[in-house]
């Protein structure tokens, strides 16, 4: 693996930087860098800018409106986006269901759904987890029973991120109970406006409405909305999750967060000196920075493998474990840096235009909220304990 960028890759990095300098709205970048709340409109505004540039669907083939970027170019984009304060693309449409439709869907599904994802006409959410099926996803119980040209769907999904905004949901449903659990699952595309669907908010520890419960009661879904073959949905789900877990490592986001942590520790004082000069605290920063450097090299190694014609395998599980641990460690250090000011905060302080009196410290609200919210990182996308099992079986052969 060559650790240095080629001349062409350096030229691409310059192009990305020039684009972000000119086109990234300052208010959106300020929210991202300050860990403030982003609205649905913020995401949609940035998506339109990316689509106009032709840089939104970086994982798609060009024939469907994607970008013919190499894995290294995608890596450069992720790194620079994190550094500039680009909002993370909502992944459920462009990075999750779209690759499944492209790989396993029929031509009618490609022609209908892919343009609507690009235009922002459809906002997707993910219907995987259930109250009794999280990391053990194959235990899901939401049923889809064939009735002529429709499936009748009954059941419940949970932890449905941004489902309150979505008009479409891709769901794993059980279509066969007579076979082992992985073989009786199908992949359905469901209109959220269909009668029988209800969404209930879940307010998280940081006071945000980010996730939801979604209930299905006798919901009629056209058979035409089945992706691929009936009972083969587990194959499509694994295809999707492998790419999701690689992205969850968040190397670029961790680098940006580490930079912010160093700035924060330079401003905070301890015993008359900047906190970053405290031997114990600087040692903690050094430890997480070493881990991050190692994870970044592993990420580049996987990218090099993909560029050579491979696909992310169990290595993506390894990256998910280490990457999420690093992100949580940085959050923890930021919380430690502001000390007791981390405890009280108003969720209104998460708005960039908040002009009221802060309960404690301007730095405190977003850092506290982020610390609370990111406890989820080692759980969603398959808990880290499950990922370690995958690594032990697929890499270590245990």
mmCIF file of C-alpha atoms in Angstrom:
data_model
loop_
_atom_site.group_PDB
_atom_site.id
_atom_site.type_symbol
_atom_site.label_atom_id
_atom_site.label_comp_id
_atom_site.label_asym_id
_atom_site.label_seq_id
_atom_site.Cartn_x
_atom_site.Cartn_y
_atom_site.Cartn_z
ATOM 1 C CA UNK A 1 0.000 0.000 0.000
ATOM 2 C CA UNK A 2 1.394 3.406 -1.032
ATOM 3 C CA UNK A 3 0.772 5.878 1.810
ATOM 4 C CA UNK A 4 1.347 8.935 -0.411
ATOM 5 C CA UNK A 5 -1.226 10.545 -2.697
ATOM 6 C CA UNK A 6 -0.461 10.636 -6.419
ATOM 7 C CA UNK A 7 -0.295 13.924 -8.319
ATOM 8 C CA UNK A 8 -3.806 13.277 -9.659
ATOM 9 C CA UNK A 9 -5.136 12.642 -6.148
ATOM 10 C CA UNK A 10 -3.510 15.826 -4.833
ATOM 11 C CA UNK A 11 -5.119 17.756 -7.719
ATOM 12 C CA UNK A 12 -8.480 16.258 -6.775
ATOM 13 C CA UNK A 13 -7.965 17.324 -3.156
ATOM 14 C CA UNK A 14 -7.333 20.879 -4.358
ATOM 15 C CA UNK A 15 -10.535 20.726 -6.410
ATOM 16 C CA UNK A 16 -12.516 19.574 -3.369
ATOM 17 C CA UNK A 17 -11.080 22.358 -1.226
ATOM 18 C CA UNK A 18 -11.877 24.997 -3.839
ATOM 19 C CA UNK A 19 -15.457 23.735 -4.102
ATOM 20 C CA UNK A 20 -15.968 23.762 -0.331
ATOM 21 C CA UNK A 21 -14.412 27.212 -0.001
ATOM 22 C CA UNK A 22 -16.909 28.566 -2.527
ATOM 23 C CA UNK A 23 -20.088 26.562 -2.031
ATOM 24 C CA UNK A 24 -20.346 25.372 1.594
ATOM 25 C CA UNK A 25 -22.832 27.710 3.375
ATOM 26 C CA UNK A 26 -21.144 29.379 6.335
ATOM 27 C CA UNK A 27 -24.118 28.909 8.665
ATOM 28 C CA UNK A 28 -24.213 25.154 8.019
ATOM 29 C CA UNK A 29 -20.455 24.804 8.559
ATOM 30 C CA UNK A 30 -20.736 26.781 11.801
ATOM 31 C CA UNK A 31 -23.422 24.412 13.076
ATOM 32 C CA UNK A 32 -21.363 21.336 12.222
ATOM 33 C CA UNK A 33 -18.138 22.658 13.715
ATOM 34 C CA UNK A 34 -19.958 23.874 16.819
ATOM 35 C CA UNK A 35 -21.865 20.587 17.193
ATOM 36 C CA UNK A 36 -25.138 22.491 16.939
ATOM 37 C CA UNK A 37 -28.502 21.181 15.749
ATOM 38 C CA UNK A 38 -29.040 20.753 11.990
ATOM 39 C CA UNK A 39 -32.540 21.020 10.550
ATOM 40 C CA UNK A 40 -34.063 18.961 7.762
ATOM 41 C CA UNK A 41 -33.879 22.086 5.602
ATOM 42 C CA UNK A 42 -30.128 22.384 6.243
ATOM 43 C CA UNK A 43 -29.590 18.853 4.949
ATOM 44 C CA UNK A 44 -31.814 19.427 1.928
ATOM 45 C CA UNK A 45 -30.083 22.708 1.053
ATOM 46 C CA UNK A 46 -26.647 21.077 1.100
ATOM 47 C CA UNK A 47 -27.902 18.063 -0.872
ATOM 48 C CA UNK A 48 -29.093 20.374 -3.670
ATOM 49 C CA UNK A 49 -25.656 22.020 -3.804
ATOM 50 C CA UNK A 50 -23.943 18.630 -4.032
ATOM 51 C CA UNK A 51 -26.375 17.375 -6.682
ATOM 52 C CA UNK A 52 -25.793 20.478 -8.795
ATOM 53 C CA UNK A 53 -22.058 19.751 -8.606
ATOM 54 C CA UNK A 54 -22.732 16.068 -9.370
ATOM 55 C CA UNK A 55 -21.037 14.960 -6.150
ATOM 56 C CA UNK A 56 -23.923 13.635 -4.064
ATOM 57 C CA UNK A 57 -24.062 9.930 -4.948
ATOM 58 C CA UNK A 58 -20.391 9.024 -4.559
ATOM 59 C CA UNK A 59 -21.103 5.288 -4.255
ATOM 60 C CA UNK A 60 -23.264 5.005 -7.389
ATOM 61 C CA UNK A 61 -22.293 4.081 -10.949
ATOM 62 C CA UNK A 62 -22.270 7.028 -13.365
ATOM 63 C CA UNK A 63 -25.146 5.589 -15.399
ATOM 64 C CA UNK A 64 -27.487 6.233 -12.465
ATOM 65 C CA UNK A 65 -26.211 9.725 -11.694
ATOM 66 C CA UNK A 66 -23.269 8.743 -9.512
ATOM 67 C CA UNK A 67 -19.659 9.859 -9.462
ATOM 68 C CA UNK A 68 -16.869 7.771 -10.914
ATOM 69 C CA UNK A 69 -14.582 8.346 -7.924
ATOM 70 C CA UNK A 70 -11.919 5.902 -6.878
ATOM 71 C CA UNK A 71 -11.952 4.662 -3.247
ATOM 72 C CA UNK A 72 -9.041 7.014 -2.530
ATOM 73 C CA UNK A 73 -10.977 9.986 -3.921
ATOM 74 C CA UNK A 74 -13.927 9.052 -1.689
ATOM 75 C CA UNK A 75 -11.518 8.939 1.246
ATOM 76 C CA UNK A 76 -10.163 12.395 0.359
ATOM 77 C CA UNK A 77 -13.715 13.749 0.134
ATOM 78 C CA UNK A 78 -14.576 12.336 3.574
ATOM 79 C CA UNK A 79 -11.407 13.768 5.129
ATOM 80 C CA UNK A 80 -11.861 17.247 3.671
ATOM 81 C CA UNK A 81 -15.603 17.281 4.408
ATOM 82 C CA UNK A 82 -14.930 16.614 8.089
ATOM 83 C CA UNK A 83 -12.234 19.284 8.202
ATOM 84 C CA UNK A 84 -14.463 21.948 6.586
ATOM 85 C CA UNK A 85 -17.582 21.208 8.607
ATOM 86 C CA UNK A 86 -19.673 19.547 5.901
ATOM 87 C CA UNK A 87 -22.843 17.940 7.308
ATOM 88 C CA UNK A 88 -22.850 14.170 7.142
ATOM 89 C CA UNK A 89 -25.187 13.015 4.371
ATOM 90 C CA UNK A 90 -28.286 11.287 5.690
ATOM 91 C CA UNK A 91 -27.226 7.794 4.603
ATOM 92 C CA UNK A 92 -30.461 5.837 4.412
ATOM 93 C CA UNK A 93 -31.340 6.764 0.852
ATOM 94 C CA UNK A 94 -28.127 7.525 -1.011
ATOM 95 C CA UNK A 95 -25.707 5.205 0.809
ATOM 96 C CA UNK A 96 -27.907 2.353 2.024
ATOM 97 C CA UNK A 97 -31.047 1.512 0.080
ATOM 98 C CA UNK A 98 -29.769 2.881 -3.251
ATOM 99 C CA UNK A 99 -26.794 0.450 -3.496
ATOM 100 C CA UNK A 100 -29.186 -2.418 -2.689
ATOM 101 C CA UNK A 101 -31.602 -1.309 -5.412
ATOM 102 C CA UNK A 102 -28.736 -0.890 -7.887
ATOM 103 C CA UNK A 103 -27.321 -4.330 -7.097
ATOM 104 C CA UNK A 104 -30.476 -6.393 -6.531
ATOM 105 C CA UNK A 105 -33.473 -4.329 -7.677
ATOM 106 C CA UNK A 106 -35.268 -4.600 -11.009
ATOM 107 C CA UNK A 107 -35.131 -1.956 -13.724
ATOM 108 C CA UNK A 108 -38.496 -0.465 -12.802
ATOM 109 C CA UNK A 109 -37.339 0.059 -9.202
ATOM 110 C CA UNK A 110 -34.109 1.677 -10.373
ATOM 111 C CA UNK A 111 -35.937 4.059 -12.692
ATOM 112 C CA UNK A 112 -38.486 5.009 -10.052
ATOM 113 C CA UNK A 113 -36.473 5.366 -6.852
ATOM 114 C CA UNK A 114 -32.941 6.420 -7.790
ATOM 115 C CA UNK A 115 -33.878 9.780 -9.410
ATOM 116 C CA UNK A 116 -36.131 10.575 -6.442
ATOM 117 C CA UNK A 117 -33.257 9.961 -4.024
ATOM 118 C CA UNK A 118 -31.019 12.317 -6.009
ATOM 119 C CA UNK A 119 -33.663 15.042 -6.189
ATOM 120 C CA UNK A 120 -34.521 14.767 -2.498
ATOM 121 C CA UNK A 121 -38.140 13.979 -3.348
ATOM 122 C CA UNK A 122 -37.886 10.853 -1.208
ATOM 123 C CA UNK A 123 -36.469 10.919 2.320
ATOM 124 C CA UNK A 124 -35.722 7.348 3.444
ATOM 125 C CA UNK A 125 -35.442 5.727 6.848
ATOM 126 C CA UNK A 126 -34.325 2.238 7.867
ATOM 127 C CA UNK A 127 -36.640 -0.451 9.232
ATOM 128 C CA UNK A 128 -34.264 -3.058 10.649
ATOM 129 C CA UNK A 129 -34.163 -3.152 14.470
ATOM 130 C CA UNK A 130 -37.081 -4.356 16.560
ATOM 131 C CA UNK A 131 -37.628 -4.532 20.341
ATOM 132 C CA UNK A 132 -36.431 -8.154 20.323
ATOM 133 C CA UNK A 133 -34.095 -7.987 17.332
ATOM 134 C CA UNK A 134 -31.225 -5.530 17.437
ATOM 135 C CA UNK A 135 -27.749 -6.967 17.049
ATOM 136 C CA UNK A 136 -29.465 -10.354 16.640
ATOM 137 C CA UNK A 137 -31.300 -8.919 13.658
ATOM 138 C CA UNK A 138 -32.306 -12.283 12.169
ATOM 139 C CA UNK A 139 -34.726 -12.734 15.098
ATOM 140 C CA UNK A 140 -37.043 -10.054 13.689
ATOM 141 C CA UNK A 141 -40.774 -10.758 13.905
ATOM 142 C CA UNK A 142 -42.442 -8.152 11.662
ATOM 143 C CA UNK A 143 -44.539 -10.296 9.294
ATOM 144 C CA UNK A 144 -45.412 -9.801 5.641
ATOM 145 C CA UNK A 145 -48.083 -12.188 4.400
ATOM 146 C CA UNK A 146 -48.759 -12.444 0.647
ATOM 147 C CA UNK A 147 -52.319 -11.560 -0.371
ATOM 148 C CA UNK A 148 -52.646 -11.433 -4.147
ATOM 149 C CA UNK A 149 -50.648 -8.491 -5.501
ATOM 150 C CA UNK A 150 -49.857 -7.175 -2.016
ATOM 151 C CA UNK A 151 -48.133 -8.098 1.221
ATOM 152 C CA UNK A 152 -49.981 -7.403 4.473
ATOM 153 C CA UNK A 153 -47.400 -6.155 6.973
ATOM 154 C CA UNK A 154 -47.815 -6.230 10.752
ATOM 155 C CA UNK A 155 -45.198 -5.521 13.387
ATOM 156 C CA UNK A 156 -42.942 -2.891 14.908
ATOM 157 C CA UNK A 157 -39.576 -1.312 14.167
ATOM 158 C CA UNK A 158 -37.589 0.740 16.660
ATOM 159 C CA UNK A 159 -34.660 3.183 16.811
ATOM 160 C CA UNK A 160 -35.787 4.442 13.402
ATOM 161 C CA UNK A 161 -33.498 7.428 12.890
ATOM 162 C CA UNK A 162 -35.231 10.559 11.505
ATOM 163 C CA UNK A 163 -38.327 8.523 10.707
ATOM 164 C CA UNK A 164 -40.399 11.605 11.578
ATOM 165 C CA UNK A 165 -39.115 13.218 8.358
ATOM 166 C CA UNK A 166 -39.279 10.175 6.084
ATOM 167 C CA UNK A 167 -41.829 9.391 3.400
ATOM 168 C CA UNK A 168 -40.220 6.008 2.564
ATOM 169 C CA UNK A 169 -38.823 3.157 4.664
ATOM 170 C CA UNK A 170 -36.905 0.043 3.612
ATOM 171 C CA UNK A 171 -37.804 -2.858 5.834
ATOM 172 C CA UNK A 172 -36.687 -6.353 6.636
ATOM 173 C CA UNK A 173 -39.808 -8.472 7.124
ATOM 174 C CA UNK A 174 -40.441 -12.143 7.790
ATOM 175 C CA UNK A 175 -42.143 -13.855 4.849
ATOM 176 C CA UNK A 176 -41.446 -17.498 5.797
ATOM 177 C CA UNK A 177 -41.590 -19.064 9.257
ATOM 178 C CA UNK A 178 -40.916 -22.647 8.117
ATOM 179 C CA UNK A 179 -37.180 -22.218 7.493
ATOM 180 C CA UNK A 180 -34.270 -21.139 9.684
ATOM 181 C CA UNK A 181 -34.584 -17.500 10.664
ATOM 182 C CA UNK A 182 -32.038 -16.049 8.211
ATOM 183 C CA UNK A 183 -33.722 -17.719 5.232
ATOM 184 C CA UNK A 184 -37.248 -16.417 5.768
ATOM 185 C CA UNK A 185 -36.577 -12.669 5.510
ATOM 186 C CA UNK A 186 -37.482 -10.342 2.616
ATOM 187 C CA UNK A 187 -36.550 -6.745 1.741
ATOM 188 C CA UNK A 188 -39.527 -4.409 1.175
ATOM 189 C CA UNK A 189 -39.792 -0.747 0.132
ATOM 190 C CA UNK A 190 -42.733 0.842 1.937
ATOM 191 C CA UNK A 191 -44.427 4.223 1.516
ATOM 192 C CA UNK A 192 -44.677 5.794 4.990
ATOM 193 C CA UNK A 193 -47.986 7.444 4.036
ATOM 194 C CA UNK A 194 -49.691 4.051 3.634
ATOM 195 C CA UNK A 195 -52.697 3.605 5.971
ATOM 196 C CA UNK A 196 -51.819 1.570 9.057
ATOM 197 C CA UNK A 197 -48.367 3.107 9.677
ATOM 198 C CA UNK A 198 -47.831 5.201 12.799
ATOM 199 C CA UNK A 199 -44.668 6.840 14.127
ATOM 200 C CA UNK A 200 -44.012 7.435 17.816
ATOM 201 C CA UNK A 201 -41.055 9.611 18.930
ATOM 202 C CA UNK A 202 -38.317 8.418 21.276
ATOM 203 C CA UNK A 203 -36.640 11.317 23.097
ATOM 204 C CA UNK A 204 -33.005 10.458 23.733
ATOM 205 C CA UNK A 205 -30.768 11.247 26.708
ATOM 206 C CA UNK A 206 -29.598 14.506 25.136
ATOM 207 C CA UNK A 207 -33.196 15.737 24.807
ATOM 208 C CA UNK A 208 -33.344 15.301 21.026
ATOM 209 C CA UNK A 209 -36.040 13.718 18.859
ATOM 210 C CA UNK A 210 -33.750 11.728 16.593
ATOM 211 C CA UNK A 211 -35.184 8.211 16.742
ATOM 212 C CA UNK A 212 -38.648 6.695 16.634
ATOM 213 C CA UNK A 213 -40.799 3.610 16.904
ATOM 214 C CA UNK A 214 -42.705 2.689 13.727
ATOM 215 C CA UNK A 215 -45.812 0.496 13.931
ATOM 216 C CA UNK A 216 -47.395 -1.452 11.066
ATOM 217 C CA UNK A 217 -51.005 -2.573 11.366
ATOM 218 C CA UNK A 218 -52.418 -4.410 8.322
ATOM 219 C CA UNK A 219 -50.304 -2.277 5.987
ATOM 220 C CA UNK A 220 -50.796 -3.130 2.289
ATOM 221 C CA UNK A 221 -47.531 -3.096 0.332
ATOM 222 C CA UNK A 222 -47.459 -3.881 -3.418
ATOM 223 C CA UNK A 223 -45.519 -7.025 -4.309
ATOM 224 C CA UNK A 224 -43.768 -4.802 -6.872
ATOM 225 C CA UNK A 225 -41.975 -3.205 -3.883
ATOM 226 C CA UNK A 226 -40.130 -6.433 -3.079
ATOM 227 C CA UNK A 227 -36.411 -6.071 -3.814
ATOM 228 C CA UNK A 228 -34.870 -9.172 -5.352
ATOM 229 C CA UNK A 229 -36.320 -12.542 -4.408
ATOM 230 C CA UNK A 230 -38.707 -13.383 -1.608
ATOM 231 C CA UNK A 231 -36.938 -14.903 1.442
ATOM 232 C CA UNK A 232 -33.526 -13.672 0.224
ATOM 233 C CA UNK A 233 -33.542 -10.381 2.136
ATOM 234 C CA UNK A 234 -30.852 -11.487 4.588
ATOM 235 C CA UNK A 235 -28.343 -11.542 1.728
ATOM 236 C CA UNK A 236 -29.259 -7.974 0.788
ATOM 237 C CA UNK A 237 -29.176 -6.861 4.431
ATOM 238 C CA UNK A 238 -25.635 -8.188 4.899
ATOM 239 C CA UNK A 239 -24.549 -6.420 1.698
ATOM 240 C CA UNK A 240 -25.879 -3.146 3.088
ATOM 241 C CA UNK A 241 -24.457 -3.579 6.607
ATOM 242 C CA UNK A 242 -20.910 -4.301 5.431
ATOM 243 C CA UNK A 243 -20.695 -0.867 3.813
ATOM 244 C CA UNK A 244 -22.557 0.801 6.702
ATOM 245 C CA UNK A 245 -20.074 -0.499 9.284
ATOM 246 C CA UNK A 246 -17.063 0.741 7.341
ATOM 247 C CA UNK A 247 -18.597 4.233 7.354
ATOM 248 C CA UNK A 248 -19.389 4.055 11.066
ATOM 249 C CA UNK A 249 -15.661 4.133 11.857
ATOM 250 C CA UNK A 250 -15.888 7.893 11.240
ATOM 251 C CA UNK A 251 -12.152 8.469 10.747
ATOM 252 C CA UNK A 252 -12.615 11.923 9.244
ATOM 253 C CA UNK A 253 -15.079 12.951 11.962
ATOM 254 C CA UNK A 254 -12.674 11.738 14.643
ATOM 255 C CA UNK A 255 -9.832 13.791 13.175
ATOM 256 C CA UNK A 256 -12.020 16.910 13.192
ATOM 257 C CA UNK A 257 -13.200 16.165 16.742
ATOM 258 C CA UNK A 258 -9.622 15.627 17.929
ATOM 259 C CA UNK A 259 -8.605 18.982 16.463
ATOM 260 C CA UNK A 260 -11.536 20.625 18.270
ATOM 261 C CA UNK A 261 -10.536 18.864 21.512
ATOM 262 C CA UNK A 262 -6.992 20.245 21.294
ATOM 263 C CA UNK A 263 -8.349 23.767 20.745
ATOM 264 C CA UNK A 264 -10.708 23.347 23.697
ATOM 265 C CA UNK A 265 -7.911 22.070 25.957
ATOM 266 C CA UNK A 266 -5.768 25.037 24.909
ATOM 267 C CA UNK A 267 -8.473 27.456 26.088
ATOM 268 C CA UNK A 268 -9.281 25.758 29.411
ATOM 269 C CA UNK A 269 -6.992 26.482 32.334
ATOM 270 C CA UNK A 270 -5.750 24.216 35.117
ATOM 271 C CA UNK A 271 -3.433 25.482 37.854
ATOM 272 C CA UNK A 272 -2.743 28.611 35.845
ATOM 273 C CA UNK A 273 -1.739 26.766 32.672
ATOM 274 C CA UNK A 274 -3.656 25.571 29.591
ATOM 275 C CA UNK A 275 -5.160 22.143 30.216
ATOM 276 C CA UNK A 276 -3.371 20.756 27.172
ATOM 277 C CA UNK A 277 -0.081 21.258 29.042
ATOM 278 C CA UNK A 278 -1.227 19.103 31.950
ATOM 279 C CA UNK A 279 0.858 15.879 31.759
ATOM 280 C CA UNK A 280 -2.021 13.553 32.576
ATOM 281 C CA UNK A 281 -4.470 15.141 30.133
ATOM 282 C CA UNK A 282 -1.932 15.468 27.322
ATOM 283 C CA UNK A 283 -1.074 11.792 27.790
ATOM 284 C CA UNK A 284 -4.748 10.889 27.306
ATOM 285 C CA UNK A 285 -4.863 12.957 24.115
ATOM 286 C CA UNK A 286 -1.682 11.325 22.841
ATOM 287 C CA UNK A 287 -3.091 7.850 23.472
ATOM 288 C CA UNK A 288 -6.284 8.495 21.486
ATOM 289 C CA UNK A 289 -4.311 10.216 18.713
ATOM 290 C CA UNK A 290 -2.078 7.149 18.347
ATOM 291 C CA UNK A 291 -5.148 4.912 18.151
ATOM 292 C CA UNK A 292 -6.704 7.218 15.564
ATOM 293 C CA UNK A 293 -3.559 7.187 13.426
ATOM 294 C CA UNK A 294 -3.518 3.386 13.495
ATOM 295 C CA UNK A 295 -7.218 3.233 12.574
ATOM 296 C CA UNK A 296 -6.682 5.695 9.711
ATOM 297 C CA UNK A 297 -3.893 3.497 8.310
ATOM 298 C CA UNK A 298 -6.149 0.430 8.588
ATOM 299 C CA UNK A 299 -8.875 2.348 6.793
ATOM 300 C CA UNK A 300 -6.452 3.207 3.967
ATOM 301 C CA UNK A 301 -5.398 -0.445 3.788
ATOM 302 C CA UNK A 302 -9.027 -1.501 3.303
ATOM 303 C CA UNK A 303 -9.469 1.251 0.699
ATOM 304 C CA UNK A 304 -6.415 -0.054 -1.165
ATOM 305 C CA UNK A 305 -7.933 -3.546 -1.114
ATOM 306 C CA UNK A 306 -11.246 -2.278 -2.501
ATOM 307 C CA UNK A 307 -9.451 -0.313 -5.208
ATOM 308 C CA UNK A 308 -7.716 -3.530 -6.216
ATOM 309 C CA UNK A 309 -11.086 -5.210 -6.809
ATOM 310 C CA UNK A 310 -11.914 -6.512 -3.337
ATOM 311 C CA UNK A 311 -14.903 -5.712 -1.122
ATOM 312 C CA UNK A 312 -14.996 -4.753 2.566
ATOM 313 C CA UNK A 313 -15.210 -7.926 4.639
ATOM 314 C CA UNK A 314 -14.809 -8.655 8.326
ATOM 315 C CA UNK A 315 -12.224 -5.856 8.413
ATOM 316 C CA UNK A 316 -15.150 -3.436 8.379
ATOM 317 C CA UNK A 317 -16.261 -4.931 11.710
ATOM 318 C CA UNK A 318 -12.788 -4.342 13.124
ATOM 319 C CA UNK A 319 -12.877 -0.721 11.957
ATOM 320 C CA UNK A 320 -16.350 -0.240 13.384
ATOM 321 C CA UNK A 321 -15.203 -1.402 16.828
ATOM 322 C CA UNK A 322 -12.035 0.663 16.999
ATOM 323 C CA UNK A 323 -13.449 3.704 15.226
ATOM 324 C CA UNK A 324 -16.444 4.016 17.540
ATOM 325 C CA UNK A 325 -14.278 3.499 20.635
ATOM 326 C CA UNK A 326 -12.032 6.347 19.458
ATOM 327 C CA UNK A 327 -14.966 8.679 18.837
ATOM 328 C CA UNK A 328 -16.341 7.941 22.311
ATOM 329 C CA UNK A 329 -12.921 8.476 23.885
ATOM 330 C CA UNK A 330 -12.645 11.920 22.253
ATOM 331 C CA UNK A 331 -16.157 12.793 23.475
ATOM 332 C CA UNK A 332 -15.175 11.707 26.975
ATOM 333 C CA UNK A 333 -12.022 13.856 26.954
ATOM 334 C CA UNK A 334 -14.002 16.886 25.764
ATOM 335 C CA UNK A 335 -16.463 16.327 28.602
ATOM 336 C CA UNK A 336 -13.575 16.077 31.065
ATOM 337 C CA UNK A 337 -12.062 19.267 29.668
ATOM 338 C CA UNK A 338 -15.099 21.364 30.602
ATOM 339 C CA UNK A 339 -15.430 19.588 33.953
ATOM 340 C CA UNK A 340 -18.527 20.320 36.082
ATOM 341 C CA UNK A 341 -19.881 22.673 33.396
ATOM 342 C CA UNK A 342 -20.746 19.535 31.408
ATOM 343 C CA UNK A 343 -23.564 18.640 33.774
ATOM 344 C CA UNK A 344 -26.300 21.271 33.252
ATOM 345 C CA UNK A 345 -27.492 22.335 29.808
ATOM 346 C CA UNK A 346 -30.639 23.479 28.042
ATOM 347 C CA UNK A 347 -31.452 21.685 24.804
ATOM 348 C CA UNK A 348 -32.354 25.116 23.333
ATOM 349 C CA UNK A 349 -28.646 25.945 23.560
ATOM 350 C CA UNK A 350 -28.133 23.482 20.707
ATOM 351 C CA UNK A 351 -29.590 26.026 18.252
ATOM 352 C CA UNK A 352 -26.962 28.219 16.575
ATOM 353 C CA UNK A 353 -29.177 31.322 16.869
ATOM 354 C CA UNK A 354 -29.909 30.818 20.590
ATOM 355 C CA UNK A 355 -29.591 34.262 22.209
ATOM 356 C CA UNK A 356 -30.583 33.463 25.784
ATOM 357 C CA UNK A 357 -28.347 33.138 28.815
ATOM 358 C CA UNK A 358 -26.259 29.950 28.911
ATOM 359 C CA UNK A 359 -26.644 27.872 32.057
ATOM 360 C CA UNK A 360 -22.933 27.347 32.413
ATOM 361 C CA UNK A 361 -20.557 27.648 29.475
ATOM 362 C CA UNK A 362 -20.960 28.085 25.706
ATOM 363 C CA UNK A 363 -18.835 25.002 25.084
ATOM 364 C CA UNK A 364 -20.833 22.863 27.484
ATOM 365 C CA UNK A 365 -24.199 22.283 25.800
ATOM 366 C CA UNK A 366 -23.060 20.767 22.496
ATOM 367 C CA UNK A 367 -20.251 18.748 24.104
ATOM 368 C CA UNK A 368 -22.528 17.310 26.779
ATOM 369 C CA UNK A 369 -25.217 16.479 24.236
ATOM 370 C CA UNK A 370 -22.675 14.858 21.926
ATOM 371 C CA UNK A 371 -21.226 12.799 24.770
ATOM 372 C CA UNK A 372 -24.663 11.483 25.676
ATOM 373 C CA UNK A 373 -25.753 10.869 22.091
ATOM 374 C CA UNK A 374 -22.606 9.081 20.995
ATOM 375 C CA UNK A 375 -22.927 6.381 23.615
ATOM 376 C CA UNK A 376 -25.010 4.749 20.870
ATOM 377 C CA UNK A 377 -22.023 4.398 18.510
ATOM 378 C CA UNK A 378 -20.858 1.106 19.991
ATOM 379 C CA UNK A 379 -24.395 -0.310 19.806
ATOM 380 C CA UNK A 380 -26.014 0.597 16.473
ATOM 381 C CA UNK A 381 -24.967 -0.989 13.201
ATOM 382 C CA UNK A 382 -24.438 -4.193 15.195
ATOM 383 C CA UNK A 383 -23.046 -3.856 18.719
ATOM 384 C CA UNK A 384 -19.294 -3.959 19.185
ATOM 385 C CA UNK A 385 -19.618 -7.265 21.017
ATOM 386 C CA UNK A 386 -21.247 -8.786 17.933
ATOM 387 C CA UNK A 387 -18.546 -7.244 15.713
ATOM 388 C CA UNK A 388 -15.861 -8.869 17.856
ATOM 389 C CA UNK A 389 -17.584 -12.223 17.321
ATOM 390 C CA UNK A 390 -17.465 -11.621 13.559
ATOM 391 C CA UNK A 391 -13.761 -10.754 13.724
ATOM 392 C CA UNK A 392 -12.990 -13.845 15.818
ATOM 393 C CA UNK A 393 -14.747 -16.127 13.340
ATOM 394 C CA UNK A 394 -13.917 -14.566 9.988
ATOM 395 C CA UNK A 395 -10.392 -13.255 10.617
ATOM 396 C CA UNK A 396 -8.998 -15.297 13.505
ATOM 397 C CA UNK A 397 -10.822 -18.537 12.632
ATOM 398 C CA UNK A 398 -11.895 -19.170 16.235
#
